[in-house]
């Protein structure tokens, strides 16, 4: 992708202000003095293709007020009514599109980008172009192929962003913004890390993913699989720690603890190596031992009780046992009888209710019969079941005529009810007898029970007179027994947890070995060649840019993180000499070398770097002019790369001259004020 | 070849569905509990519905004492309408603008047949209620139906 032309249009009243610049296909140097609007130009350019998240936020708030509300020109304050960015870009196939986006507008949303097919700016904004509106930032702008700007831009650049697994366990597309964060380096945050100004997305290892994608490494597919496995491993780890916490929670109230239980998954977990017990370290007493001791103690107390009895009255004990069993048998019988009585009584109540309602009905029927007789006497036709109007016979009810059932006459009805009454009455008689019988049986059983109980009490008294069972023993026994049962329960619970852990351990083993397997072969042969190439270019460039903090030949590119490492550590600001303050600017040299090397690898091995680099104020931390010169030389010599470098060159012509010595470039010299009047109204 | 014969058996009928029984109840309501022997149809339905159940009758008695009907709604029984038709055809009741009124013949019938004595179970609570369940009280409840819907 290449920028061809960029324009910012500002309207105030009927006067048009703004600026417009043309870019060449290779190195472009934007030279502007401090506060001339260099960053305004760079940020507006980034904003024009929707990448302002790299600068720090979504929407026009990343832009200075001079593009939004007002600016000063010739000591006059000018208020902005409407402003917008227009950028003309060309892709590797030579297709040209123009993107127009509003900054301040009354009627256009800043999340809309107008896509114009063709070189709208080069043709002086005249002529016929077809255009569509696409949207930014809202959900779908990266996915919607018709209306999403990022989806359109992705297609236009000719890359296809891969899906990567995110931290929420799902999958999301690698965002276009993340790719551009390795291409557009803005001055505030951009020079603090290799790829610093990536907007936040919940994707882990984003930096490796970006670099892998730019160099088109084979491991990308594997990476995804690896991510899946890693999230599976996380899942197992969290279940494991949940279970182990549950075990501890179960044991804590019983003042028990565990030995050999790991809070993290183990590959060769053996539940038998986990010990539950009391105490710590050397005085640890396993639960089996505790339970055994408890049983022993309980038995000792029982023996003492029994010993006292059996010594002195064996037949007494037998008698008590026998009476006890008799009593429990009788109690069972008593209960059965009681149930029968209750059932019969409830039946009786039901029959009684039915009988009452039958009686009431009978009374009412007889009443009706009398009224009918009287009505017939005084010639009421209805009383003789005749229609008083048409004299047709009626069926003797008030139900609607369409009712098809054949109703009884009153006489029949009375007979019917009387029969029912008789039947229920005889049923009730039978029930009464049955209840009486059952109650008698129950009474007999309860008498017997009473007798047996008295017998038992007397035997007990007899026994107590010579048995020394004391209350303390009983109390102790009860507490020992309850301790025993709760320990036993906890033991069972822990055992089931341990079973779960065992199966989890197997899952973990499978997952872990798959991860190991994958890590071994993450990089294919081609990948390793690319990484070697990256390393080679990186070392070369670092040396060229006067990197001094460490021996360049000791720096290597880590095969998985793809970041420069020195002696096993990520190479950041590294200083052998504390007194020298060159380390900060040295790190910036590494960033140049790194980003340019990625482009070189991508170019040589046809990767996905879109062929553009934008450095805003790369000469940070009083960088030596020689380094800048080398960097610019490098950029201008690279084929297929459009580079844009914005810098102030210490506001000195000499510095500019020295920096650009022997460099081919297109100069964009900014005036003292960036925003100028374009056309009078 | 065997032949199946079906014989229809008569069904028992609840006494409240006998024409003369219901007509007698209506005459008693009109005579004992309605001013001038007149009542609106909706008020007749209220009494008819209350007479079907002892607990409802009790509530109606207490409503007559408090002056506010304590039922939110009551049932409308088509059987009552049939009985009203028959009663009207027999000249025991007559249809008037506001509802129904007991006729002379109706009153005669009540007196001569000692209906009040025969229907003691119904007549006693009706006497207790007297004429204190007014049309206005019934209307107040009925208006609520309208407004609340």
PDB file of C-alpha atoms in Angstrom, chain A residues 172-378:
ATOM      1  CA  UNK A 172     -11.221 -13.474  16.833  1.00  0.00           C
ATOM      2  CA  UNK A 173      -9.677 -12.064  13.735  1.00  0.00           C
ATOM      3  CA  UNK A 174      -6.286 -10.448  14.152  1.00  0.00           C
ATOM      4  CA  UNK A 175      -7.195  -6.779  13.941  1.00  0.00           C
ATOM      5  CA  UNK A 176      -5.882  -4.650  11.121  1.00  0.00           C
ATOM      6  CA  UNK A 177      -5.002  -1.971  13.679  1.00  0.00           C
ATOM      7  CA  UNK A 178      -2.490  -4.316  15.287  1.00  0.00           C
ATOM      8  CA  UNK A 179      -0.740  -4.807  11.960  1.00  0.00           C
ATOM      9  CA  UNK A 180      -0.572  -1.072  11.414  1.00  0.00           C
ATOM     10  CA  UNK A 181       0.910  -0.580  14.851  1.00  0.00           C
ATOM     11  CA  UNK A 182       4.067  -2.179  13.451  1.00  0.00           C
ATOM     12  CA  UNK A 183       4.019   0.132  10.431  1.00  0.00           C
ATOM     13  CA  UNK A 184       3.040   3.526  11.807  1.00  0.00           C
ATOM     14  CA  UNK A 185       5.298   4.552  14.645  1.00  0.00           C
ATOM     15  CA  UNK A 186       3.966   7.697  16.280  1.00  0.00           C
ATOM     16  CA  UNK A 187       6.318   9.734  18.418  1.00  0.00           C
ATOM     17  CA  UNK A 188       4.785   9.655  21.879  1.00  0.00           C
ATOM     18  CA  UNK A 189       4.605   5.959  22.674  1.00  0.00           C
ATOM     19  CA  UNK A 190       5.919   4.429  19.498  1.00  0.00           C
ATOM     20  CA  UNK A 191       9.592   4.425  20.449  1.00  0.00           C
ATOM     21  CA  UNK A 192       9.215   2.710  23.804  1.00  0.00           C
ATOM     22  CA  UNK A 193       9.183  -0.880  22.576  1.00  0.00           C
ATOM     23  CA  UNK A 194       9.624  -2.968  19.450  1.00  0.00           C
ATOM     24  CA  UNK A 195       5.932  -2.812  18.662  1.00  0.00           C
ATOM     25  CA  UNK A 196       4.624  -0.426  21.256  1.00  0.00           C
ATOM     26  CA  UNK A 197       1.432   1.295  20.261  1.00  0.00           C
ATOM     27  CA  UNK A 198      -0.771  -1.717  19.725  1.00  0.00           C
ATOM     28  CA  UNK A 199      -4.341  -0.992  20.807  1.00  0.00           C
ATOM     29  CA  UNK A 200      -5.473  -3.301  23.573  1.00  0.00           C
ATOM     30  CA  UNK A 201      -7.204  -6.493  22.491  1.00  0.00           C
ATOM     31  CA  UNK A 202      -7.727  -9.562  24.644  1.00  0.00           C
ATOM     32  CA  UNK A 203      -5.281 -11.643  22.615  1.00  0.00           C
ATOM     33  CA  UNK A 204      -2.197 -13.031  24.292  1.00  0.00           C
ATOM     34  CA  UNK A 205       1.210 -12.987  22.645  1.00  0.00           C
ATOM     35  CA  UNK A 206      -0.058 -10.361  20.254  1.00  0.00           C
ATOM     36  CA  UNK A 207       3.435  -9.151  19.319  1.00  0.00           C
ATOM     37  CA  UNK A 208       4.606 -12.583  18.148  1.00  0.00           C
ATOM     38  CA  UNK A 209       1.386 -12.981  16.224  1.00  0.00           C
ATOM     39  CA  UNK A 210       1.867  -9.671  14.432  1.00  0.00           C
ATOM     40  CA  UNK A 211       5.473 -10.462  13.499  1.00  0.00           C
ATOM     41  CA  UNK A 212       4.597 -14.022  12.459  1.00  0.00           C
ATOM     42  CA  UNK A 213       1.880 -12.655  10.263  1.00  0.00           C
ATOM     43  CA  UNK A 214       4.081  -9.982   8.694  1.00  0.00           C
ATOM     44  CA  UNK A 215       6.723 -12.579   7.835  1.00  0.00           C
ATOM     45  CA  UNK A 216       4.025 -15.112   6.961  1.00  0.00           C
ATOM     46  CA  UNK A 217       5.428 -17.879   9.152  1.00  0.00           C
ATOM     47  CA  UNK A 218       4.035 -21.379   8.836  1.00  0.00           C
ATOM     48  CA  UNK A 219       3.794 -21.637  12.568  1.00  0.00           C
ATOM     49  CA  UNK A 220       0.751 -19.443  12.486  1.00  0.00           C
ATOM     50  CA  UNK A 221      -1.619 -22.323  12.062  1.00  0.00           C
ATOM     51  CA  UNK A 222       0.217 -24.274  14.724  1.00  0.00           C
ATOM     52  CA  UNK A 223       0.102 -21.223  16.914  1.00  0.00           C
ATOM     53  CA  UNK A 224      -3.656 -21.325  16.853  1.00  0.00           C
ATOM     54  CA  UNK A 225      -3.741 -24.982  17.763  1.00  0.00           C
ATOM     55  CA  UNK A 226      -1.230 -24.273  20.486  1.00  0.00           C
ATOM     56  CA  UNK A 227      -3.406 -21.498  21.830  1.00  0.00           C
ATOM     57  CA  UNK A 228      -6.363 -23.839  21.942  1.00  0.00           C
ATOM     58  CA  UNK A 229      -4.311 -26.353  23.874  1.00  0.00           C
ATOM     59  CA  UNK A 230      -3.094 -23.676  26.215  1.00  0.00           C
ATOM     60  CA  UNK A 231      -6.597 -22.505  26.992  1.00  0.00           C
ATOM     61  CA  UNK A 232      -7.554 -26.148  27.575  1.00  0.00           C
ATOM     62  CA  UNK A 233      -4.627 -26.385  29.971  1.00  0.00           C
ATOM     63  CA  UNK A 234      -5.829 -23.262  31.751  1.00  0.00           C
ATOM     64  CA  UNK A 235      -9.255 -24.795  32.082  1.00  0.00           C
ATOM     65  CA  UNK A 236      -7.811 -27.965  33.610  1.00  0.00           C
ATOM     66  CA  UNK A 237      -5.644 -25.929  35.954  1.00  0.00           C
ATOM     67  CA  UNK A 238      -8.581 -23.913  37.199  1.00  0.00           C
ATOM     68  CA  UNK A 239     -10.763 -27.006  37.769  1.00  0.00           C
ATOM     69  CA  UNK A 240      -7.866 -28.635  39.569  1.00  0.00           C
ATOM     70  CA  UNK A 241      -7.397 -25.710  41.903  1.00  0.00           C
ATOM     71  CA  UNK A 242     -11.156 -25.579  42.525  1.00  0.00           C
ATOM     72  CA  UNK A 243     -11.175 -29.226  43.540  1.00  0.00           C
ATOM     73  CA  UNK A 244      -8.137 -28.921  45.728  1.00  0.00           C
ATOM     74  CA  UNK A 245      -9.731 -25.918  47.445  1.00  0.00           C
ATOM     75  CA  UNK A 246     -12.914 -27.965  47.944  1.00  0.00           C
ATOM     76  CA  UNK A 247     -10.877 -30.695  49.590  1.00  0.00           C
ATOM     77  CA  UNK A 248      -9.312 -28.197  51.947  1.00  0.00           C
ATOM     78  CA  UNK A 249     -12.701 -26.659  52.725  1.00  0.00           C
ATOM     79  CA  UNK A 250     -14.096 -30.102  53.516  1.00  0.00           C
ATOM     80  CA  UNK A 251     -11.256 -30.929  55.864  1.00  0.00           C
ATOM     81  CA  UNK A 252     -10.777 -27.591  57.584  1.00  0.00           C
ATOM     82  CA  UNK A 253     -13.845 -27.696  59.883  1.00  0.00           C
ATOM     83  CA  UNK A 254     -12.695 -31.116  61.094  1.00  0.00           C
ATOM     84  CA  UNK A 255      -9.215 -29.686  61.782  1.00  0.00           C
ATOM     85  CA  UNK A 256      -7.723 -32.049  59.260  1.00  0.00           C
ATOM     86  CA  UNK A 257      -5.131 -31.251  56.629  1.00  0.00           C
ATOM     87  CA  UNK A 258      -3.546 -32.898  53.617  1.00  0.00           C
ATOM     88  CA  UNK A 259      -0.049 -33.924  52.709  1.00  0.00           C
ATOM     89  CA  UNK A 260       1.076 -34.210  49.114  1.00  0.00           C
ATOM     90  CA  UNK A 261      -1.874 -32.397  47.512  1.00  0.00           C
ATOM     91  CA  UNK A 262      -0.684 -29.989  44.855  1.00  0.00           C
ATOM     92  CA  UNK A 263      -2.713 -26.891  44.014  1.00  0.00           C
ATOM     93  CA  UNK A 264      -1.593 -27.190  40.403  1.00  0.00           C
ATOM     94  CA  UNK A 265      -2.161 -30.073  38.000  1.00  0.00           C
ATOM     95  CA  UNK A 266       0.359 -32.895  38.113  1.00  0.00           C
ATOM     96  CA  UNK A 267       1.135 -35.201  35.224  1.00  0.00           C
ATOM     97  CA  UNK A 268       1.663 -38.330  37.286  1.00  0.00           C
ATOM     98  CA  UNK A 269      -0.894 -37.797  39.986  1.00  0.00           C
ATOM     99  CA  UNK A 270      -1.344 -40.740  42.295  1.00  0.00           C
ATOM    100  CA  UNK A 271      -4.257 -40.387  44.709  1.00  0.00           C
ATOM    101  CA  UNK A 272      -2.595 -42.794  47.083  1.00  0.00           C
ATOM    102  CA  UNK A 273       0.206 -40.340  47.654  1.00  0.00           C
ATOM    103  CA  UNK A 274      -2.230 -37.796  49.037  1.00  0.00           C
ATOM    104  CA  UNK A 275      -2.573 -38.212  52.764  1.00  0.00           C
ATOM    105  CA  UNK A 276      -5.374 -36.809  54.850  1.00  0.00           C
ATOM    106  CA  UNK A 277      -4.775 -36.475  58.542  1.00  0.00           C
ATOM    107  CA  UNK A 278      -4.138 -34.430  61.628  1.00  0.00           C
ATOM    108  CA  UNK A 279      -1.100 -32.435  62.611  1.00  0.00           C
ATOM    109  CA  UNK A 280       1.943 -31.273  60.715  1.00  0.00           C
ATOM    110  CA  UNK A 281       5.052 -32.836  59.239  1.00  0.00           C
ATOM    111  CA  UNK A 282       6.560 -35.284  61.681  1.00  0.00           C
ATOM    112  CA  UNK A 283       3.536 -35.500  63.902  1.00  0.00           C
ATOM    113  CA  UNK A 284       1.244 -36.163  60.980  1.00  0.00           C
ATOM    114  CA  UNK A 285      -1.376 -38.763  61.785  1.00  0.00           C
ATOM    115  CA  UNK A 286      -3.222 -40.213  58.772  1.00  0.00           C
ATOM    116  CA  UNK A 287      -7.003 -40.455  58.809  1.00  0.00           C
ATOM    117  CA  UNK A 288      -6.996 -44.250  58.690  1.00  0.00           C
ATOM    118  CA  UNK A 289      -5.003 -44.257  61.921  1.00  0.00           C
ATOM    119  CA  UNK A 290      -7.392 -41.723  63.509  1.00  0.00           C
ATOM    120  CA  UNK A 291     -10.435 -43.777  62.557  1.00  0.00           C
ATOM    121  CA  UNK A 292      -8.813 -46.953  63.845  1.00  0.00           C
ATOM    122  CA  UNK A 293      -8.008 -45.275  67.163  1.00  0.00           C
ATOM    123  CA  UNK A 294     -11.566 -44.017  67.484  1.00  0.00           C
ATOM    124  CA  UNK A 295     -12.968 -47.506  66.920  1.00  0.00           C
ATOM    125  CA  UNK A 296     -10.592 -48.807  69.544  1.00  0.00           C
ATOM    126  CA  UNK A 297     -11.703 -46.214  72.068  1.00  0.00           C
ATOM    127  CA  UNK A 298     -15.398 -46.869  71.434  1.00  0.00           C
ATOM    128  CA  UNK A 299     -14.863 -50.586  71.769  1.00  0.00           C
ATOM    129  CA  UNK A 300     -13.016 -50.102  75.046  1.00  0.00           C
ATOM    130  CA  UNK A 301     -15.969 -48.226  76.532  1.00  0.00           C
ATOM    131  CA  UNK A 302     -18.424 -50.832  75.257  1.00  0.00           C
ATOM    132  CA  UNK A 303     -16.306 -53.618  76.685  1.00  0.00           C
ATOM    133  CA  UNK A 304     -16.270 -51.910  80.033  1.00  0.00           C
ATOM    134  CA  UNK A 305     -20.105 -51.604  80.036  1.00  0.00           C
ATOM    135  CA  UNK A 306     -20.693 -55.136  78.856  1.00  0.00           C
ATOM    136  CA  UNK A 307     -18.060 -56.513  81.189  1.00  0.00           C
ATOM    137  CA  UNK A 308     -19.906 -55.096  84.136  1.00  0.00           C
ATOM    138  CA  UNK A 309     -23.172 -56.655  83.032  1.00  0.00           C
ATOM    139  CA  UNK A 310     -22.111 -60.023  81.736  1.00  0.00           C
ATOM    140  CA  UNK A 311     -20.088 -60.713  84.819  1.00  0.00           C
ATOM    141  CA  UNK A 312     -22.989 -60.281  87.092  1.00  0.00           C
ATOM    142  CA  UNK A 313     -26.225 -61.149  85.256  1.00  0.00           C
ATOM    143  CA  UNK A 314     -26.053 -62.887  81.927  1.00  0.00           C
ATOM    144  CA  UNK A 315     -29.660 -64.072  81.937  1.00  0.00           C
ATOM    145  CA  UNK A 316     -30.808 -60.583  82.889  1.00  0.00           C
ATOM    146  CA  UNK A 317     -29.258 -59.233  79.700  1.00  0.00           C
ATOM    147  CA  UNK A 318     -30.937 -61.959  77.669  1.00  0.00           C
ATOM    148  CA  UNK A 319     -34.292 -61.144  79.232  1.00  0.00           C
ATOM    149  CA  UNK A 320     -33.921 -57.476  78.497  1.00  0.00           C
ATOM    150  CA  UNK A 321     -32.982 -58.249  74.903  1.00  0.00           C
ATOM    151  CA  UNK A 322     -36.065 -60.455  74.525  1.00  0.00           C
ATOM    152  CA  UNK A 323     -38.459 -57.913  76.020  1.00  0.00           C
ATOM    153  CA  UNK A 324     -36.937 -55.260  73.850  1.00  0.00           C
ATOM    154  CA  UNK A 325     -37.618 -57.245  70.715  1.00  0.00           C
ATOM    155  CA  UNK A 326     -41.142 -58.025  71.920  1.00  0.00           C
ATOM    156  CA  UNK A 327     -41.781 -54.355  72.509  1.00  0.00           C
ATOM    157  CA  UNK A 328     -40.581 -53.339  69.097  1.00  0.00           C
ATOM    158  CA  UNK A 329     -42.758 -56.014  67.509  1.00  0.00           C
ATOM    159  CA  UNK A 330     -45.785 -54.867  69.483  1.00  0.00           C
ATOM    160  CA  UNK A 331     -45.115 -51.267  68.582  1.00  0.00           C
ATOM    161  CA  UNK A 332     -45.120 -52.186  64.948  1.00  0.00           C
ATOM    162  CA  UNK A 333     -48.450 -53.984  65.334  1.00  0.00           C
ATOM    163  CA  UNK A 334     -49.847 -51.067  67.297  1.00  0.00           C
ATOM    164  CA  UNK A 335     -48.891 -48.716  64.558  1.00  0.00           C
ATOM    165  CA  UNK A 336     -50.467 -50.917  61.876  1.00  0.00           C
ATOM    166  CA  UNK A 337     -53.727 -51.105  63.818  1.00  0.00           C
ATOM    167  CA  UNK A 338     -53.705 -47.375  64.323  1.00  0.00           C
ATOM    168  CA  UNK A 339     -53.260 -46.840  60.594  1.00  0.00           C
ATOM    169  CA  UNK A 340     -56.241 -49.051  59.837  1.00  0.00           C
ATOM    170  CA  UNK A 341     -58.424 -47.196  62.319  1.00  0.00           C
ATOM    171  CA  UNK A 342     -57.421 -43.914  60.797  1.00  0.00           C
ATOM    172  CA  UNK A 343     -58.157 -45.110  57.268  1.00  0.00           C
ATOM    173  CA  UNK A 344     -61.559 -46.464  58.235  1.00  0.00           C
ATOM    174  CA  UNK A 345     -62.471 -43.272  60.112  1.00  0.00           C
ATOM    175  CA  UNK A 346     -61.593 -41.128  57.186  1.00  0.00           C
ATOM    176  CA  UNK A 347     -63.712 -43.356  54.930  1.00  0.00           C
ATOM    177  CA  UNK A 348     -66.540 -42.955  57.378  1.00  0.00           C
ATOM    178  CA  UNK A 349     -66.266 -39.192  57.301  1.00  0.00           C
ATOM    179  CA  UNK A 350     -66.464 -39.237  53.513  1.00  0.00           C
ATOM    180  CA  UNK A 351     -69.580 -41.446  53.505  1.00  0.00           C
ATOM    181  CA  UNK A 352     -71.179 -39.239  56.119  1.00  0.00           C
ATOM    182  CA  UNK A 353     -70.669 -36.185  53.943  1.00  0.00           C
ATOM    183  CA  UNK A 354     -72.207 -37.960  50.955  1.00  0.00           C
ATOM    184  CA  UNK A 355     -75.135 -39.063  53.053  1.00  0.00           C
ATOM    185  CA  UNK A 356     -75.727 -35.501  54.252  1.00  0.00           C
ATOM    186  CA  UNK A 357     -75.817 -34.150  50.740  1.00  0.00           C
ATOM    187  CA  UNK A 358     -78.110 -36.976  49.587  1.00  0.00           C
ATOM    188  CA  UNK A 359     -80.452 -36.185  52.464  1.00  0.00           C
ATOM    189  CA  UNK A 360     -80.502 -32.499  51.586  1.00  0.00           C
ATOM    190  CA  UNK A 361     -81.247 -33.311  47.950  1.00  0.00           C
ATOM    191  CA  UNK A 362     -84.014 -35.637  48.966  1.00  0.00           C
ATOM    192  CA  UNK A 363     -85.565 -32.948  51.094  1.00  0.00           C
ATOM    193  CA  UNK A 364     -85.455 -30.461  48.254  1.00  0.00           C
ATOM    194  CA  UNK A 365     -86.923 -32.972  45.821  1.00  0.00           C
ATOM    195  CA  UNK A 366     -89.805 -33.710  48.114  1.00  0.00           C
ATOM    196  CA  UNK A 367     -90.331 -29.997  48.478  1.00  0.00           C
ATOM    197  CA  UNK A 368     -90.454 -29.604  44.733  1.00  0.00           C
ATOM    198  CA  UNK A 369     -92.909 -32.448  44.512  1.00  0.00           C
ATOM    199  CA  UNK A 370     -95.214 -30.658  46.939  1.00  0.00           C
ATOM    200  CA  UNK A 371     -94.912 -27.341  45.116  1.00  0.00           C
ATOM    201  CA  UNK A 372     -95.655 -29.087  41.844  1.00  0.00           C
ATOM    202  CA  UNK A 373     -98.779 -30.662  43.294  1.00  0.00           C
ATOM    203  CA  UNK A 374     -99.954 -27.317  44.579  1.00  0.00           C
ATOM    204  CA  UNK A 375     -99.110 -25.599  41.300  1.00  0.00           C
ATOM    205  CA  UNK A 376    -101.085 -28.177  39.407  1.00  0.00           C
ATOM    206  CA  UNK A 377    -104.006 -27.509  41.718  1.00  0.00           C
ATOM    207  CA  UNK A 378    -104.058 -23.838  40.793  1.00  0.00           C
TER     208      UNK A 378
END
